[in-house]
Coordinates of C-alpha atoms and ligand atoms in Angstrom, one line a residue:
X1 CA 0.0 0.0 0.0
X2 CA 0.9 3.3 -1.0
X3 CA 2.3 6.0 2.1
X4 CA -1.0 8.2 2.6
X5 CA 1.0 11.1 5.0
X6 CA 2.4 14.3 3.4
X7 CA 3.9 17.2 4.6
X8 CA -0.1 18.4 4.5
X9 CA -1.2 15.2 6.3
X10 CA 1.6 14.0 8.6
X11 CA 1.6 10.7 10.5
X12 CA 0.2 11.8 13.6
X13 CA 1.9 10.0 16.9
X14 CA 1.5 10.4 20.6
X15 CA 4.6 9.5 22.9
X16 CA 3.3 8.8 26.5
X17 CA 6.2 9.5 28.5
X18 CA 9.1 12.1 28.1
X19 CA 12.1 10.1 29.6
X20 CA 14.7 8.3 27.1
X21 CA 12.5 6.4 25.9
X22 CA 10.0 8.6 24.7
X23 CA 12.3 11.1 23.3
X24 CA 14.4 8.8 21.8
X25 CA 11.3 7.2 19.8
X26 CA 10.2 11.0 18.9
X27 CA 13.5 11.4 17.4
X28 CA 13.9 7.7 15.6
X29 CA 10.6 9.0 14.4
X30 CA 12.0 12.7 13.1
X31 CA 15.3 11.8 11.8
X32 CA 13.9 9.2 8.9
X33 CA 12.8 11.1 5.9
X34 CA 9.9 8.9 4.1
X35 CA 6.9 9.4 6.2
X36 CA 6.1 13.3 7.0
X37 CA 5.3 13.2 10.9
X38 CA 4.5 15.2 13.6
X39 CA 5.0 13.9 17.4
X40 CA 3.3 14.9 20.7
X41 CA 5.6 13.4 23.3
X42 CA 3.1 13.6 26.7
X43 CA 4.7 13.3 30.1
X44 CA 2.4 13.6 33.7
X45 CA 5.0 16.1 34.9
X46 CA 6.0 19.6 33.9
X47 CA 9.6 18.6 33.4
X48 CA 10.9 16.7 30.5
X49 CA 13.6 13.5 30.7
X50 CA 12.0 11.4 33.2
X51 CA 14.5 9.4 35.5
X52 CA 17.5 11.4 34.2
X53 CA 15.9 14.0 36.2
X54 CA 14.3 12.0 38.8
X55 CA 16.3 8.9 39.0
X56 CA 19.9 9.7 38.2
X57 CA 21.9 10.8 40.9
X58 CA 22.4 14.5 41.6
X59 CA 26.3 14.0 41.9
X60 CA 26.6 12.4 38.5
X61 CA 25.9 15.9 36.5
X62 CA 28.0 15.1 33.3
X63 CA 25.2 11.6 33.0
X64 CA 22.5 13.6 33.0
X65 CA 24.1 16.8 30.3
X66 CA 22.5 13.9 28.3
X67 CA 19.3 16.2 28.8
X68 CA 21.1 18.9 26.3
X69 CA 20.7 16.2 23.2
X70 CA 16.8 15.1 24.3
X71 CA 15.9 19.0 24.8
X72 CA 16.7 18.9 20.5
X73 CA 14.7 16.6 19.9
X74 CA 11.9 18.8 21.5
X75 CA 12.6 21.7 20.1
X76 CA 12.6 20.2 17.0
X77 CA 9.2 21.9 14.9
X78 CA 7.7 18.8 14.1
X79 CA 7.8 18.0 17.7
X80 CA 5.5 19.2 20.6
X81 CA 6.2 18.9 24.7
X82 CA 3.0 18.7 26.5
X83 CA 3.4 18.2 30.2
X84 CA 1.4 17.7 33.4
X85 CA -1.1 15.6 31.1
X86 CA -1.4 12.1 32.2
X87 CA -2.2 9.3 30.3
X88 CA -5.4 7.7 32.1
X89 CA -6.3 10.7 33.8
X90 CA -6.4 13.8 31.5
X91 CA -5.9 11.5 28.3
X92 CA -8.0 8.3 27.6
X93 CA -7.5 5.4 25.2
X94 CA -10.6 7.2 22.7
X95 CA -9.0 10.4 22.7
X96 CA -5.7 8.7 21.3
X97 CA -7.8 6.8 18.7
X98 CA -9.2 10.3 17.7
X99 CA -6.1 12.6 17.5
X100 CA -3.3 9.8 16.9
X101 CA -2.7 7.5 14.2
X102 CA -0.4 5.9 16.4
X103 CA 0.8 5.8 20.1
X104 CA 4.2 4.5 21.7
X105 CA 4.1 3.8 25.5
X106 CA 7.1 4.6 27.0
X107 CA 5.9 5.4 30.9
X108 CA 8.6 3.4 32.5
X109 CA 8.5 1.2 35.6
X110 CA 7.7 3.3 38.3
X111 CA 7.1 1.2 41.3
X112 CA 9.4 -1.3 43.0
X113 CA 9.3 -5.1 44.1
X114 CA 9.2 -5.8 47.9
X115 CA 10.9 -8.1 50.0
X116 CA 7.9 -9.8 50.9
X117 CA 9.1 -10.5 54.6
X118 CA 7.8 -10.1 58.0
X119 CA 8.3 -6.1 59.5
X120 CA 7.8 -4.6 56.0
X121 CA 4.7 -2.4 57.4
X122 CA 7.3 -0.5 59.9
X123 CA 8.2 2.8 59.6
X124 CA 11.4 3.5 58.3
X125 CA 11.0 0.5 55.9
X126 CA 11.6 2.3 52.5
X127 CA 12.2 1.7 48.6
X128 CA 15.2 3.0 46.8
X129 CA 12.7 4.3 44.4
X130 CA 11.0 6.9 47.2
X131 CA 14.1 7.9 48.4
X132 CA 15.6 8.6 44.9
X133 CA 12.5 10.3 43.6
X134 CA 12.7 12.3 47.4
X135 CA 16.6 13.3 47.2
X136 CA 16.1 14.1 43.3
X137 CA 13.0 16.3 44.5
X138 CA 10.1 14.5 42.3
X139 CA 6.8 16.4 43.2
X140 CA 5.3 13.1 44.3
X141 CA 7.9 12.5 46.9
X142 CA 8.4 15.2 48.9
X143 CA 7.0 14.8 52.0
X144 CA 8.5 11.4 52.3
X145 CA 8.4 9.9 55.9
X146 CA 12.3 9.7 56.3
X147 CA 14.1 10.0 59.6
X148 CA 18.2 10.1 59.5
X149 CA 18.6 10.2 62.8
X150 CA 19.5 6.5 63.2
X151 CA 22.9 5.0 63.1
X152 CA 22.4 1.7 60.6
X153 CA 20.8 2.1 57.8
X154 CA 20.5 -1.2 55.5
X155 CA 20.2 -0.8 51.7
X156 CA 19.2 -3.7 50.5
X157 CA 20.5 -4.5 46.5
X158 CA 23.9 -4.6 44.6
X159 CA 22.8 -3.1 41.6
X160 CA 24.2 0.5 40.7
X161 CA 21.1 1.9 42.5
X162 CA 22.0 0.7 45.7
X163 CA 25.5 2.1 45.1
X164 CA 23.8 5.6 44.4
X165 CA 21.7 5.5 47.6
X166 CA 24.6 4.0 49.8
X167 CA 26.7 7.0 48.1
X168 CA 24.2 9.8 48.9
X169 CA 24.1 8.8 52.5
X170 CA 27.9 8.4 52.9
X171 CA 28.5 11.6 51.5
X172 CA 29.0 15.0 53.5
X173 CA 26.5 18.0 53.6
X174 CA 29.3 20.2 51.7
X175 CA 29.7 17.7 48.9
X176 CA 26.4 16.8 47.8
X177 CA 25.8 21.0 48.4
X178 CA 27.4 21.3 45.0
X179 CA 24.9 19.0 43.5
X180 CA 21.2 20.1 42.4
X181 CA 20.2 17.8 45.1
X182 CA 16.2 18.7 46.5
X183 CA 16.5 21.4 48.6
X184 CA 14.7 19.4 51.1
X185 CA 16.8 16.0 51.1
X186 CA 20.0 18.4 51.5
X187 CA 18.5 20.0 54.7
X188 CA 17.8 16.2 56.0
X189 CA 21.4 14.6 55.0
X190 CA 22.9 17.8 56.5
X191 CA 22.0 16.5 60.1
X192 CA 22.5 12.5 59.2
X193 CA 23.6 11.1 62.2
X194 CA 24.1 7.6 60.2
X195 CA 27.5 6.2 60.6
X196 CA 27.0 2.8 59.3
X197 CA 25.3 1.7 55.6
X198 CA 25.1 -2.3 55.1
X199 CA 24.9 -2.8 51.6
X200 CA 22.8 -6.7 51.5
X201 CA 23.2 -9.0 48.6
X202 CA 22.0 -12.7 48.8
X203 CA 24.1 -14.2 46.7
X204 CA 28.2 -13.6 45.7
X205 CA 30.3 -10.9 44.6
X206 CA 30.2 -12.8 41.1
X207 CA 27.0 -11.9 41.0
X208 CA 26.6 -8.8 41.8
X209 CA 24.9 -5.9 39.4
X210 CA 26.8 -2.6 40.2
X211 CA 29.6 -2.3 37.1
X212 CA 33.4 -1.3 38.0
X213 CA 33.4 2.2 38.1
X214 CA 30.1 2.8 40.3
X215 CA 31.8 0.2 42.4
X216 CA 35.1 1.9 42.7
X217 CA 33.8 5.2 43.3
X218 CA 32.0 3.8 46.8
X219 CA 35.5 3.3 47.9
X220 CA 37.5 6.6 47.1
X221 CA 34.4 9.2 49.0
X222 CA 36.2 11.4 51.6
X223 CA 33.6 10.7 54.3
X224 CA 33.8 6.6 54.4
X225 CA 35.7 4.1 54.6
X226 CA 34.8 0.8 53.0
X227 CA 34.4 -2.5 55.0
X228 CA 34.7 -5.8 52.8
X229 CA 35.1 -9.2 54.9
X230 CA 37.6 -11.3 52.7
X231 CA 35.8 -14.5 53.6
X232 CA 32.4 -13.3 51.9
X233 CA 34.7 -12.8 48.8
X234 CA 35.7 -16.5 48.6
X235 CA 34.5 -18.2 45.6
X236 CA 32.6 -21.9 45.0
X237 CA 33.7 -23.4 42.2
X238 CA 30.6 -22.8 39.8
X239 CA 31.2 -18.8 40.3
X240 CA 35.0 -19.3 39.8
X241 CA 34.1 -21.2 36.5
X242 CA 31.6 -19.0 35.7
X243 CA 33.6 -15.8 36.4
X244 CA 36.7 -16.5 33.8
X245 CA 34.9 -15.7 30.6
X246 CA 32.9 -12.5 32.5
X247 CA 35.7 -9.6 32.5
X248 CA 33.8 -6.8 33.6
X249 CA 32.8 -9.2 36.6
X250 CA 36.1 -10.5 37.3
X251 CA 36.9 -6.5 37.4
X252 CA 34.4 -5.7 40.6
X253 CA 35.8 -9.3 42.2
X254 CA 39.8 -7.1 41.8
X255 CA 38.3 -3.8 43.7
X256 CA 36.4 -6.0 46.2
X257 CA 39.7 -7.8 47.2
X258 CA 41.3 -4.5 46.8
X259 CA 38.9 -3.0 49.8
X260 CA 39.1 -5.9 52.0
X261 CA 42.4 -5.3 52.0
X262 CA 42.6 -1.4 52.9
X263 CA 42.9 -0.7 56.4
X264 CA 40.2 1.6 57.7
X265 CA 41.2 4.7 57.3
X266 CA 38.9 6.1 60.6
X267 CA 36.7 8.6 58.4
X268 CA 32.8 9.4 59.9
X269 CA 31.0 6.7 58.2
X270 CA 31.9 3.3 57.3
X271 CA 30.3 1.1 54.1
X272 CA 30.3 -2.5 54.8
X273 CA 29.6 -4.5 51.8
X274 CA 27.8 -7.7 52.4
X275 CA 27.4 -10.8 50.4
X276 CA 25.6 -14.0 50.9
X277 CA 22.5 -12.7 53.4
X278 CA 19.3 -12.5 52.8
X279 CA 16.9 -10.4 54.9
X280 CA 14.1 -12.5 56.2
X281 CA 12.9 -10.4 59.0
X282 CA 12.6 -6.6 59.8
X283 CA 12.4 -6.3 63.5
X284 CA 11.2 -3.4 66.1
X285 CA 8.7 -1.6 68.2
X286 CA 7.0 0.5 66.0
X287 CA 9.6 1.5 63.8
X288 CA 12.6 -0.4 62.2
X289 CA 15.3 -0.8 64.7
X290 CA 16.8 -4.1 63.4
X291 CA 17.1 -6.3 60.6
X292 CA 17.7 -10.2 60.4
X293 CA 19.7 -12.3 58.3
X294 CA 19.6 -15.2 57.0
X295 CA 23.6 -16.1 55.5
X296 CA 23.2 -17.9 52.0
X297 CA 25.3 -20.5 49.9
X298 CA 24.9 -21.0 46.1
X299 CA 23.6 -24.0 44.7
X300 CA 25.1 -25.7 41.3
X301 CA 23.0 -23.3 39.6
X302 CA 24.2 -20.6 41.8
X303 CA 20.8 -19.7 43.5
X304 CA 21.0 -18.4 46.7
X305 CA 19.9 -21.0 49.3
X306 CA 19.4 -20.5 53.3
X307 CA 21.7 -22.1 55.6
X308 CA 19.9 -21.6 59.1
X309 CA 22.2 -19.7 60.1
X310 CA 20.7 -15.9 61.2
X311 CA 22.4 -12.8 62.2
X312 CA 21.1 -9.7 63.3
X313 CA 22.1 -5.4 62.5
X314 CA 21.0 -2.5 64.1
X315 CA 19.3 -0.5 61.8
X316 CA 16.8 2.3 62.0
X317 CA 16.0 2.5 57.9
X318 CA 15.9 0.1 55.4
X319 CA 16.4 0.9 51.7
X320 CA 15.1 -2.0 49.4
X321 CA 16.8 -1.6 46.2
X322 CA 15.5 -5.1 44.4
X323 CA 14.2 -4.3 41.4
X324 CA 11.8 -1.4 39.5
X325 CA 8.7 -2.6 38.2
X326 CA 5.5 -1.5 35.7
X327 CA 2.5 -0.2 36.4
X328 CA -0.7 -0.9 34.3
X329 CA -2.1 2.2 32.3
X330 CA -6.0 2.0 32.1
X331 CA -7.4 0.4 29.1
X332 CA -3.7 -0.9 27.8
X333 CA -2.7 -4.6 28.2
X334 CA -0.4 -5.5 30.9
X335 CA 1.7 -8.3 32.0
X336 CA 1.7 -8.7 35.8
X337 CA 4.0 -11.2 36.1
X338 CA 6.7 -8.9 33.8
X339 CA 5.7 -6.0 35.0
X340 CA 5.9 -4.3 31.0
X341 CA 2.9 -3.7 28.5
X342 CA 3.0 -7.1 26.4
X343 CA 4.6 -6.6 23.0
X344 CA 6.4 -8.3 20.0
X345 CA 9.7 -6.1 19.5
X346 CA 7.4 -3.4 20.8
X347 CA 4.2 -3.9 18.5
X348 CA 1.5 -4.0 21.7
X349 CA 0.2 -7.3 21.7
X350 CA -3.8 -6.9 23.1
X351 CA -4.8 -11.2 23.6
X352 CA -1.9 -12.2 22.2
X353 CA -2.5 -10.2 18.9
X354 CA -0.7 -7.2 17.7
X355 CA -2.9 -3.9 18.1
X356 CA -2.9 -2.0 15.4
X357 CA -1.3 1.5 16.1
X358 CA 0.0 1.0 19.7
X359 CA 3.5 0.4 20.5
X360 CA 5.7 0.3 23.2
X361 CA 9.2 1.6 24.4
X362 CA 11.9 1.8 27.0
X363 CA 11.4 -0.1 30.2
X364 CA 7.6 -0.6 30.8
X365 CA 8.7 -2.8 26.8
X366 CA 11.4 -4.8 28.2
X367 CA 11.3 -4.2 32.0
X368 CA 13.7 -2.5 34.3
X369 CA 17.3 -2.7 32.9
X370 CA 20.1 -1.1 30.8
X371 CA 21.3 2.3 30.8
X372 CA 20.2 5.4 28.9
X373 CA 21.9 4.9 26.2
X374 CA 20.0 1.2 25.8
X375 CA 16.7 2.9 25.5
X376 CA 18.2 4.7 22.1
X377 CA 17.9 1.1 20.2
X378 CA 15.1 0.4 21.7
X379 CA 13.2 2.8 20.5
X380 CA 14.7 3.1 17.0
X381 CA 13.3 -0.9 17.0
X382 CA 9.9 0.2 18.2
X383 CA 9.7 3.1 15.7
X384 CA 11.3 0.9 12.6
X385 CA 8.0 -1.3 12.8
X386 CA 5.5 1.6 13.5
X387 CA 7.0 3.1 10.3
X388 CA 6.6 -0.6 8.2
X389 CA 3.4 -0.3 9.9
X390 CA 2.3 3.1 9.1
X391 CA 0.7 2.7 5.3
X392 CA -2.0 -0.1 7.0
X393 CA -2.8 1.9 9.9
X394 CA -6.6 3.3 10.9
X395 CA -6.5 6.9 10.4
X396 CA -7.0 9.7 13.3
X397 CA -10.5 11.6 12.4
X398 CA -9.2 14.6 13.6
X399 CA -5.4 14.9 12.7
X400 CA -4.9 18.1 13.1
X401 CA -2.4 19.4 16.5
X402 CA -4.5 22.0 17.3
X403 CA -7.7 19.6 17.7
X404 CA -5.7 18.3 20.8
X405 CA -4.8 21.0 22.6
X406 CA -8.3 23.1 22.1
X407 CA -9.9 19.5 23.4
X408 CA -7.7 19.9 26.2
X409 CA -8.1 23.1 26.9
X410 CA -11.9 22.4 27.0
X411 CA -11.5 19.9 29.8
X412 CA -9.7 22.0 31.8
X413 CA -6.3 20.4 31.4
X414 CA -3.4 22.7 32.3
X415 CA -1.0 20.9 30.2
X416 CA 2.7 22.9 29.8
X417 CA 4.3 23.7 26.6
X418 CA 8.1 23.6 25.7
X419 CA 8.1 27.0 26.6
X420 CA 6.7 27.0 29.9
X421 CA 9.7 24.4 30.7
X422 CA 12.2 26.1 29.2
X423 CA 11.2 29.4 31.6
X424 CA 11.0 26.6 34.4
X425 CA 14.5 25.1 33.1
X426 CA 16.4 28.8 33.1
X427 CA 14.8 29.9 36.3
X428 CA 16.1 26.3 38.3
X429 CA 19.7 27.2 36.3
X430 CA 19.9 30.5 37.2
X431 CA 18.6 29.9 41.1
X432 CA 21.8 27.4 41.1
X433 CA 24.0 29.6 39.2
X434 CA 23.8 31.8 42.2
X435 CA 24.9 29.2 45.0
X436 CA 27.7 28.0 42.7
X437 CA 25.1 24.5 42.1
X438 CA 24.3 22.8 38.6
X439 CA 20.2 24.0 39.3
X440 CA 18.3 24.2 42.2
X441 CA 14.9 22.2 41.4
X442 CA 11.4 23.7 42.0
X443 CA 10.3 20.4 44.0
X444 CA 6.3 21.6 44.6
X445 CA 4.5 20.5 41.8
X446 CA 2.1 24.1 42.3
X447 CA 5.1 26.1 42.4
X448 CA 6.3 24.3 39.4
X449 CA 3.2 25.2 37.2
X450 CA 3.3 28.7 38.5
X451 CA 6.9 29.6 37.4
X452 CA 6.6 27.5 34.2
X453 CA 3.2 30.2 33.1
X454 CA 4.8 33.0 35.1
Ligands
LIG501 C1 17.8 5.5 40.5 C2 18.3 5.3 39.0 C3 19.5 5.8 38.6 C4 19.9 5.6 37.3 N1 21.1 6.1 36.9 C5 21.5 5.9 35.7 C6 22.8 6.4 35.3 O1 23.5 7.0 36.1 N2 23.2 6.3 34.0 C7 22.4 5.6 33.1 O2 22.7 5.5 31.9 N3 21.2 5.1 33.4 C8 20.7 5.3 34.7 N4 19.5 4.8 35.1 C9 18.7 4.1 34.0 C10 17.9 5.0 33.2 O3 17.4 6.1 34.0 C11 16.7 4.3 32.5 O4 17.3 3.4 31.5 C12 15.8 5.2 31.7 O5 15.4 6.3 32.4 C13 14.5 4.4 31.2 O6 13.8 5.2 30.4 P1 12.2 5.2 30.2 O7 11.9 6.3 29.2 O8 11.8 3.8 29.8 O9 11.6 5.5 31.6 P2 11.6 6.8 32.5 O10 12.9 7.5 32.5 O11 11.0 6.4 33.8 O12 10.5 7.8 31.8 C14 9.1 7.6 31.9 C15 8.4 8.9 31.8 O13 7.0 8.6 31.6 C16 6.2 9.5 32.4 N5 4.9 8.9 32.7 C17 4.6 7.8 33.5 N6 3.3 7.5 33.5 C18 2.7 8.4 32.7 C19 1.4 8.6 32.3 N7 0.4 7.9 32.7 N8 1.1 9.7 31.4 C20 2.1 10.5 31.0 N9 3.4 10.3 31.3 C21 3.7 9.3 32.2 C22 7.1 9.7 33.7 O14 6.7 10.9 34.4 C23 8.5 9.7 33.1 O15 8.9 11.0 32.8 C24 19.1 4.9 36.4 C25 17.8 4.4 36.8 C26 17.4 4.6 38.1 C27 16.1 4.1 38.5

């Protein structure tokens, strides 16, 4: 079949979700030449770039200069920002059908897997997730219940996430004051009395998820020293097997042994790095004062495996850091056991059958993994196939940009344009300019809106 868009009549898409994923498909989608198109990439929140603002950490600035390239893509004129409009709530699955020939669904994986243990209801009993979105100062998170004023603190996790929460609370008030930390989380880490961070993983150091450099940044902070027991970095023979033909592994295995050999070097805080425990209970009297372990050995298909044997730390938070997850968007399929929207190389898949004109991107596609960078491929997949797609697809009735924003305009949605950011954007630059700081964030989601229309 013949292409039926032209520069007159362009394929109209909808991106749910401004984070890599989203903008990465709006670009796949402006950068090929042989279907005219014009893209509105929706995101619930004012701000653009999803967890590179909300998720990366606030001391890793030149990771998230990333946002220079995405903010391109937006300002690109076949492109439109629209945020503070959420899919589900000031957008239904009709008014796609009626102002989009086609929709990609790149929302990410906003909650977080628990533990599923005994003492999980006690205060002070957190997810990395809150206390990212908290210190990065997401509108949602704000007022999280959060006290510092305990000693322990366990985070439980080895993947790079962990590393960045075990980081934030190790470091001191003055360095993270040069970050565009919340202004909120800086005021709470300032009086940290913690001295002590458990990181917890159940199985090896083989298998652990942080990469090198993360790694070897936890042990070169001026506030802590670094606390690796030699005999948790002993390997069984399936992990040593395992481990020769894995060099980046064999890499963190050479900075563990490297710490457990450093004497201490008596700074405030200390970061012991566990392996082989698993929490099984979270112990105290109406708050989280302790946590038990259970220590672990692999099996022959290195799974971790109880061994009876229990131990107990004094902890007043815990930090779960096991894992993102999906949430389901109202009237699109979901997988509950993935946690992603299903999908064949991001095609939507409604009863096992492709739908025609959905599609789906990032991690609520392919679950929680990979760095920023992998959501670039992904997307260019997802938007290859919506392209191949595009001649067959049901056509919008009402095409036109301007349909969308006067319908939402007539429901009362106060939806914010690339402009409105961009005032938001200079006003957070300039604010930081002035305390020598990357940005200082507008963290109130009222206050937000206010200075974006100012
Ligand atoms: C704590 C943390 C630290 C990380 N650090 C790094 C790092 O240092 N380097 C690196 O390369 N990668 C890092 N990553 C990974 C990287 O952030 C992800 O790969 C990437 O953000 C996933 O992109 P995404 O677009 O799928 O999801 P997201 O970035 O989560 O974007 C999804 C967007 O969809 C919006 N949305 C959700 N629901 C709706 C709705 N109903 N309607 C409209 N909009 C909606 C959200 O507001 C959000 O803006 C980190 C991840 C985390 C969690």
């Amino acid at each position: 079949m013949a292409n039926p868009f032209d520069i007159n009549r362009p394929l109209r898409v909808a991106v749910i979700g401004s984070g890599p994923s989203g903008i990465y498909a709006a670009e796949a989608l402006i950068k090929q030449s042989e279907i005219p198109v014009s893209v509105d990439v929706f995101d619930r929140l004012p701000t653009p770039f999803g967890l590179v603002r909300y998720g990366v950490a606030p001391d890793h600035q030149t990771i998230k200069s990333v946002t220079k390239v995405m903010q391109k893509v937006l300002q690109d004129p076949r492109v439109r920002f629209l945020g503070h409009v959420a899919y589900g709530r000031d957008l239904s699955q009709a008014d796609l059908r009626r102002f989009y020939d086609a929709v990609i669904y790149a929302v990410g994986a906003s909650s977080d897997r628990h533990l599923d243990i005994p003492g999980e209801e006690l205060p002070g009993n957190l997810s990395a997730t809150e206390f990212v979105a908290w210190y990065n100062g997401h509108p949602d998170y704000q007022n999280l219940p959060l006290r510092l004023d305990v000693k322990g603190v366990a985070v439980v996790g080895m993947g790079n996430v962990a590393v960045d929460v075990t980081r934030i609370l190790a470091k001191s008030a003055s360095e993270l004051a040069q970050t565009d930390i919340a202004d909120h989380a800086l005021a709470v880490l300032a009086e940290s009395q913690v001295t002590d961070i458990y990181m917890l993983g159940r199985r090896g150091p083989a298998q652990a998820k942080f990469t090198t450099k993360e790694l070897r940044e936890l042990g070169e902070l001026a506030n802590a020293d670094i606390v690796v027991r030699p005999e948790e970095l002993e390997l069984d023979a399936q992990s040593a097997a395992w481990l020769e033909g894995q060099p980046a592994l064999l890499r963190n295995l050479e900075v563990l042994r490297e710490f457990a050999a450093k004497p201490l070097a008596g700074k405030p805080r200390r970061i012991h790095l566990r392996f082989l425990v698993s929490p099984v209970e979270i112990l105290g009297q109406g708050r989280v004062e302790r946590i038990r372990l259970e220590k672990n050995r692999l099996d022959e298909k290195m799974n971790a495996v109880g061994t009876r044997v229990f131990e107990e730390l004094e902890v007043g938070l815990v930090l779960r850091s096991v894992g993102y997850k999906g949430v389901p968007l109202p009237e699109v399929p979901f997988d509950e056991r993935k946690g992603i929207i299903p999908n064949r190389e991001g095609r939507v898949l409604r009863e096992g059958q492709v739908s025609p004109g959905e599609y789906t991107a990032g991690w609520i596609k392919r679950g929680p993994s990979g760095v920023i960078g992998t959501n670039k491929a992904d997307a260019a997949e997802t938007v290859r196939l919506l392209l191949e797609d595009a001649p067959h697809l049901p056509q919008a009735p009402e095409p036109q940009p301007e349909a969308l924003t006067e319908h939402l305009k007539r429901k009362g949605v106060a939806f914010v344009t690339l402009e409105h950011w961009l005032r938001l954007d200079q006003l957070e630059c300039a604010r930081g300019q002035a305390q020598g700081r990357p940005r200082v964030k507008v963290t109130r989601l009222e206050e937000m809106l206010a200075e974006a229309k100012a």
